[in-house]
Coordinates of N, CA and C in Angstrom, one line a residue:
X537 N -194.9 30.4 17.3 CA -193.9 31.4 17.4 C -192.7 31.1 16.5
X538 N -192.0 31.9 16.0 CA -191.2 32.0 14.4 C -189.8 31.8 15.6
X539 N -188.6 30.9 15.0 CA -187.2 30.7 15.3 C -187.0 32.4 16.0
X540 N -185.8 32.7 17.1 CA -185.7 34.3 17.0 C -186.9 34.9 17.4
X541 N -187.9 35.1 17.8 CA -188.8 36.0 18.0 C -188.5 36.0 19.6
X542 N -189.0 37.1 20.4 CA -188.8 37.6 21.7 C -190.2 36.9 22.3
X543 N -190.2 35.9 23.2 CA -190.9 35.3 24.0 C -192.2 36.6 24.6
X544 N -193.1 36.7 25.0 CA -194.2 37.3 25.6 C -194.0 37.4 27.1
X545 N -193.8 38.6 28.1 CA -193.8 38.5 29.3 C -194.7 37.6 29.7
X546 N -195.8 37.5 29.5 CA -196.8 36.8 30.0 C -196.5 35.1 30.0
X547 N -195.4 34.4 29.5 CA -194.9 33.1 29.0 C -194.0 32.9 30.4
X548 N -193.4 34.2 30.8 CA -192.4 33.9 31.5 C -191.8 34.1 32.7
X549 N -193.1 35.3 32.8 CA -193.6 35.4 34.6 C -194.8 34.6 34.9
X550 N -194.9 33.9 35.8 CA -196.3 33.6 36.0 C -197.1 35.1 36.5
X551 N -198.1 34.7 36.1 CA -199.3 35.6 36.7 C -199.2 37.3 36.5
X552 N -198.5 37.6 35.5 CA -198.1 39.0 34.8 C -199.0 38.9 34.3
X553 N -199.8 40.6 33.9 CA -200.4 40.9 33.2 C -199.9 42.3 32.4
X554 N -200.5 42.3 31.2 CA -199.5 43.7 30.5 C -199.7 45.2 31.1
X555 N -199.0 45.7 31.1 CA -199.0 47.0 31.5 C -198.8 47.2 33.6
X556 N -198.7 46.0 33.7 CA -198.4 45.8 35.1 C -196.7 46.0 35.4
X557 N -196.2 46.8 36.5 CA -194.7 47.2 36.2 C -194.1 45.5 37.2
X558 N -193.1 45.5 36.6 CA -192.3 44.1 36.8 C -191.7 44.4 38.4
X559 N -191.6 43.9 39.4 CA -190.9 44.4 40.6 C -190.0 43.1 41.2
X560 N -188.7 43.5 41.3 CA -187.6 42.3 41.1 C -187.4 42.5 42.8
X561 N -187.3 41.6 43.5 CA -186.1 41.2 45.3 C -185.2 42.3 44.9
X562 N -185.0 42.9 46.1 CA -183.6 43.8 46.8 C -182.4 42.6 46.2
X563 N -181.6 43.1 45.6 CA -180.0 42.5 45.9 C -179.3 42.5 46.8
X564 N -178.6 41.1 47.1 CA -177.7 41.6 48.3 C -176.6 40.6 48.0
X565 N -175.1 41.0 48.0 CA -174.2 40.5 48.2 C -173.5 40.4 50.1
X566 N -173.2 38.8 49.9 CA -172.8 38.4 51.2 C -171.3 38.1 50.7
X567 N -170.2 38.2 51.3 CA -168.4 38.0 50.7 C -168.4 37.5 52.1
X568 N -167.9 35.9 51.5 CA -166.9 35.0 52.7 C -166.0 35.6 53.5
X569 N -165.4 35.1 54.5 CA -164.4 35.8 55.3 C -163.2 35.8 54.4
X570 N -163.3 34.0 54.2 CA -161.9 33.5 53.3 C -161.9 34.3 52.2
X571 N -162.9 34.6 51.4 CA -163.0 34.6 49.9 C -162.4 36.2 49.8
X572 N -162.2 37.4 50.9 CA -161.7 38.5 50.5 C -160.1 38.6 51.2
X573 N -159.6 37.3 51.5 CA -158.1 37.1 52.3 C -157.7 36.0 50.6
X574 N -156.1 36.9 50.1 CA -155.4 36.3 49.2 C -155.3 35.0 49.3
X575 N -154.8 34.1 48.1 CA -154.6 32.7 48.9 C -153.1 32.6 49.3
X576 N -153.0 32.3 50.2 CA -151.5 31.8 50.6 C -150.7 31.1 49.5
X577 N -149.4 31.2 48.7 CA -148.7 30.8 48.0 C -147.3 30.4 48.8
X578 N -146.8 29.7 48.3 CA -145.6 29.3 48.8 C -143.9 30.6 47.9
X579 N -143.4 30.8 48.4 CA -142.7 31.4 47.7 C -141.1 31.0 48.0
X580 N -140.3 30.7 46.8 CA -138.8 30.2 46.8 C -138.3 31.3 46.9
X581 N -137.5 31.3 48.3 CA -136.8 32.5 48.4 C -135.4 33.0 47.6
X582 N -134.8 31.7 46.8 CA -133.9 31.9 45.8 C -133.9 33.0 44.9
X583 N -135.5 32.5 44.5 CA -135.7 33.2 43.6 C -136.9 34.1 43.1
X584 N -136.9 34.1 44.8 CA -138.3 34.8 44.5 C -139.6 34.8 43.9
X585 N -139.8 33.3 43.1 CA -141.2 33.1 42.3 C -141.9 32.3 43.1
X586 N -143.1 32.2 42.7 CA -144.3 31.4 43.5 C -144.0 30.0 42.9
X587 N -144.1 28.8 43.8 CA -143.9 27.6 43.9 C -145.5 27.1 43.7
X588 N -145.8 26.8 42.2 CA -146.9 25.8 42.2 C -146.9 24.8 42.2
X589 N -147.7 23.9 43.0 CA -147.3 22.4 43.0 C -148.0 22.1 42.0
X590 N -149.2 22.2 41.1 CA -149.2 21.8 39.7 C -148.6 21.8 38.5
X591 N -147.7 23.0 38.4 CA -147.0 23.0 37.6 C -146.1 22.2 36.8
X592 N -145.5 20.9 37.6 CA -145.0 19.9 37.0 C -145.8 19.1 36.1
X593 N -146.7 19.1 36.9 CA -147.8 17.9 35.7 C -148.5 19.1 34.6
X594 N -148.8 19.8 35.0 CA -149.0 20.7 33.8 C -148.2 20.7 32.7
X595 N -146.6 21.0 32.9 CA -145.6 20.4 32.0 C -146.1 19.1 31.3
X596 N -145.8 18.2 32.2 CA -145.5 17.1 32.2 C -147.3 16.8 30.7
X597 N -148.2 17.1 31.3 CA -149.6 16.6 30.3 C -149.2 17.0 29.4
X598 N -148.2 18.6 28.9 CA -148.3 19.3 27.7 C -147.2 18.6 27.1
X599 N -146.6 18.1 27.5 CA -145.3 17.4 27.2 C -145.8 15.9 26.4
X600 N -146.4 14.8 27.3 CA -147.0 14.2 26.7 C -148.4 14.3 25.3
X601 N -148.9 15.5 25.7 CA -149.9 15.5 24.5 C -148.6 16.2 23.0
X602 N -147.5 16.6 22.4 CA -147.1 17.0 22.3 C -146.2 15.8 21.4
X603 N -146.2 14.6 22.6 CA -145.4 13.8 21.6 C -146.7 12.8 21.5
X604 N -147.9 12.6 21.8 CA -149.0 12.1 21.5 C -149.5 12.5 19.7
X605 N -149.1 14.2 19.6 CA -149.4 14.7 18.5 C -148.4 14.2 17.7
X606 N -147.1 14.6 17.8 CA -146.2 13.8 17.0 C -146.5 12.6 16.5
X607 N -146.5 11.4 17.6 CA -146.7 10.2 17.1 C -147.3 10.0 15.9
X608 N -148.9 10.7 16.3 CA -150.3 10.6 15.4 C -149.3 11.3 14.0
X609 N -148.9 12.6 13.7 CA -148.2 13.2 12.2 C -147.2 12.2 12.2
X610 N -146.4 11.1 12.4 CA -145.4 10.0 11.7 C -145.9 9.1 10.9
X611 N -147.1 8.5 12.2 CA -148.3 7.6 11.6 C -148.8 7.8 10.4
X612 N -149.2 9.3 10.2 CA -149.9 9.3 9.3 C -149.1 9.9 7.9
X613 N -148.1 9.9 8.1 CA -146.6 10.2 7.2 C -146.4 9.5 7.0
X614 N -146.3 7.7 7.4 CA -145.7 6.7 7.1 C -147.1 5.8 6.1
X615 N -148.0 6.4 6.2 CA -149.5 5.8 5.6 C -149.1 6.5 4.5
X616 N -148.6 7.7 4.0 CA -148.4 8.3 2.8 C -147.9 7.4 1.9
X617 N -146.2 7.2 2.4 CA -144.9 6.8 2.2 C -145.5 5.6 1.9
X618 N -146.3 4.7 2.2 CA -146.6 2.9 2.4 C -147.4 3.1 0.8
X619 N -148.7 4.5 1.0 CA -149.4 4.3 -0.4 C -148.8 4.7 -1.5
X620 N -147.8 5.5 -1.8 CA -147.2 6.2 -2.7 C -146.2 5.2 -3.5
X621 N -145.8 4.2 -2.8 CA -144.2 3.3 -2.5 C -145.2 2.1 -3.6
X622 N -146.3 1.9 -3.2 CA -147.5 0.5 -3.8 C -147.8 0.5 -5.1
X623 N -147.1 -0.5 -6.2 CA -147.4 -0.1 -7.3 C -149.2 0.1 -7.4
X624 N -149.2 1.0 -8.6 CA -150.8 0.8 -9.1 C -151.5 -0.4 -9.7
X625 N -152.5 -0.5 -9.5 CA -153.1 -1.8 -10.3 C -153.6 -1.4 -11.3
X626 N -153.5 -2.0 -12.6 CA -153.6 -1.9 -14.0 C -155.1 -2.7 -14.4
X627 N -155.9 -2.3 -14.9 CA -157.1 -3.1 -15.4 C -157.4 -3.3 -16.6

């Protein structure tokens, strides 16, 4: 069978044969009790916005990746400056 070609019913049902109609299970959706109740949020009545408690560290990771990136662009600004700065060698 060629890269891309469409597989053979018969590969991928067991025990199909052609021209036999395909018959799939009833569907059924079951919904938790919890899972159709909002989630509870905390809310600052100051100001009326939702209080995530992740949100600090969220900052906080984007903040550190941020000067993690910086670092890495100095580093490699000062690798420039070091080769540019280095006389040439003459042969």
């Amino acid at each position: 069978m060629a890269a891309g070609e469409p597989s053979p019913l018969g590969t991928l049902i067991p025990d199909y044969t052609p021209g036999q109609a395909v018959l799939a299970d009833p569907a059924s959706v079951v919904l938790a009790a919890a899972a159709t109740q909002p989630p509870s949020v905390a809310v600052d009545g100051a100001k009326g916005t939702t209080a995530d408690p992740r949100k600090p560290w969220l900052w906080f990771a984007l903040l550190l990746g941020l000067l993690l990136l910086a670092g890495m662009a100095w580093s490699l600004f000062q690798s420039f400056q070091k080769r540019s700065s280095e006389p040439a060698e003459t042969k």
